[in-house]
């Protein structure tokens, strides 16, 4: 019987699929040299659920009604769903992979792109190489598919970020650094982002790659200080920054990098009230007034690629408040207007 939660979407005709993207300076271009500005939404749930929550429907609404031209699709946070090793999976991951296929097909048929995001934290490990080898082989040179290496690296050095190395459960407490989830720090050997890139390229996949920085993907300063990744034979690398109201120093942490490389603000969201985010300490509870307008104004001023977080009513900061896709007044309203073409003005940097 048909699955209304995750309907199967067939691949579109080749003439409906958008052109592949490559890096040209600090922009993205098509093979014909036309610049492309990616603006869209982060469609969450496949990172915590093997079945997802109205994922394909949300992708269609995001593109058709909200005018997104890119979908960020987080996958595989809590278990190896891709390989069918999560709770309740008994099919080797076939249904899960089919949902991802359907998202790609639904977006591509509408001329939009999908950034497949391995939604893990801290630092990549050897198992993530197997994930990317399989995913890159499956979507090798698919024009609509972008590979986002690793969601939010944190509490590691730039050397470990790029080249791998031992990660410990002991970190020096740093003033002003926010712990953004409840995962316990453990000791393990990390593989570097460069190895993830090389694993993808070894499959023959030239797809555009996204790499997030340190400090939960906010800080990209190391890219300008000798830690840029090498792309051997691919369509290039775009760097990602996640920006929320508890983050400051936009200029040094990511705008400097955006002057040289394409930037993807893969997670960005305004919040209703600080009481909704109790893990943020008083020292990082900066004023919320005007934040949404300034953030979108910044994105527009520099034409940063971006996906608003989150196009799921169960994941905050919320773009939508329900499954009728009602925009939240503190964030979703601004996102929908921006995607529809409204211009915002940056009044104050953070």
PDB file of C-alpha atoms in Angstrom, residues 75 82-83 97 100-101 104 116-118 127-143 145-149 195-209:
ATOM      1  CA  UNK A  75      20.385  12.169   7.919  1.00  0.00           C
ATOM      2  CA  UNK A  82      21.432   4.466   6.057  1.00  0.00           C
ATOM      3  CA  UNK A  83      22.665   0.880   6.442  1.00  0.00           C
ATOM      4  CA  UNK A  97      17.442   5.101   1.298  1.00  0.00           C
ATOM      5  CA  UNK A 100      16.262  10.008   0.506  1.00  0.00           C
ATOM      6  CA  UNK A 101      15.943   9.046  -3.172  1.00  0.00           C
ATOM      7  CA  UNK A 104      16.248  14.020  -4.337  1.00  0.00           C
ATOM      8  CA  UNK A 116      22.617  15.568   2.105  1.00  0.00           C
ATOM      9  CA  UNK A 117      23.965  16.339   5.583  1.00  0.00           C
ATOM     10  CA  UNK A 118      25.577  13.630   7.725  1.00  0.00           C
ATOM     11  CA  UNK A 127      32.370   4.526  10.025  1.00  0.00           C
ATOM     12  CA  UNK A 128      31.618   7.848   8.362  1.00  0.00           C
ATOM     13  CA  UNK A 129      34.018   6.963   5.552  1.00  0.00           C
ATOM     14  CA  UNK A 130      31.847   3.928   4.750  1.00  0.00           C
ATOM     15  CA  UNK A 131      28.755   6.125   4.782  1.00  0.00           C
ATOM     16  CA  UNK A 132      30.222   8.589   2.322  1.00  0.00           C
ATOM     17  CA  UNK A 133      31.625   5.909   0.061  1.00  0.00           C
ATOM     18  CA  UNK A 134      28.134   4.431  -0.260  1.00  0.00           C
ATOM     19  CA  UNK A 135      26.261   7.738  -0.567  1.00  0.00           C
ATOM     20  CA  UNK A 136      28.751   9.169  -3.055  1.00  0.00           C
ATOM     21  CA  UNK A 137      28.528   6.029  -5.179  1.00  0.00           C
ATOM     22  CA  UNK A 138      24.707   6.193  -5.139  1.00  0.00           C
ATOM     23  CA  UNK A 139      24.497   9.886  -6.122  1.00  0.00           C
ATOM     24  CA  UNK A 140      27.725  10.127  -8.069  1.00  0.00           C
ATOM     25  CA  UNK A 141      27.528  13.181 -10.344  1.00  0.00           C
ATOM     26  CA  UNK A 142      23.789  13.612  -9.806  1.00  0.00           C
ATOM     27  CA  UNK A 143      23.354  17.275 -10.821  1.00  0.00           C
ATOM     28  CA  UNK A 145      22.905  16.445  -5.088  1.00  0.00           C
ATOM     29  CA  UNK A 146      25.401  18.199  -2.821  1.00  0.00           C
ATOM     30  CA  UNK A 147      27.349  16.369  -0.106  1.00  0.00           C
ATOM     31  CA  UNK A 148      27.603  17.987   3.354  1.00  0.00           C
ATOM     32  CA  UNK A 149      30.421  16.125   5.086  1.00  0.00           C
ATOM     33  CA  UNK A 195      39.796  12.125   4.296  1.00  0.00           C
ATOM     34  CA  UNK A 196      36.033  12.439   3.848  1.00  0.00           C
ATOM     35  CA  UNK A 197      36.607  14.590   0.764  1.00  0.00           C
ATOM     36  CA  UNK A 198      39.122  12.103  -0.627  1.00  0.00           C
ATOM     37  CA  UNK A 199      36.757   9.177   0.021  1.00  0.00           C
ATOM     38  CA  UNK A 200      34.009  10.891  -1.955  1.00  0.00           C
ATOM     39  CA  UNK A 201      36.315  11.791  -4.825  1.00  0.00           C
ATOM     40  CA  UNK A 202      37.702   8.248  -4.973  1.00  0.00           C
ATOM     41  CA  UNK A 203      34.248   7.064  -6.093  1.00  0.00           C
ATOM     42  CA  UNK A 204      34.443   9.340  -9.125  1.00  0.00           C
ATOM     43  CA  UNK A 205      31.833  11.700  -7.689  1.00  0.00           C
ATOM     44  CA  UNK A 206      32.556  15.325  -8.592  1.00  0.00           C
ATOM     45  CA  UNK A 207      29.503  16.691  -6.696  1.00  0.00           C
ATOM     46  CA  UNK A 208      29.872  19.992  -4.852  1.00  0.00           C
ATOM     47  CA  UNK A 209      30.926  19.395  -1.219  1.00  0.00           C
TER      48      UNK A 209
END
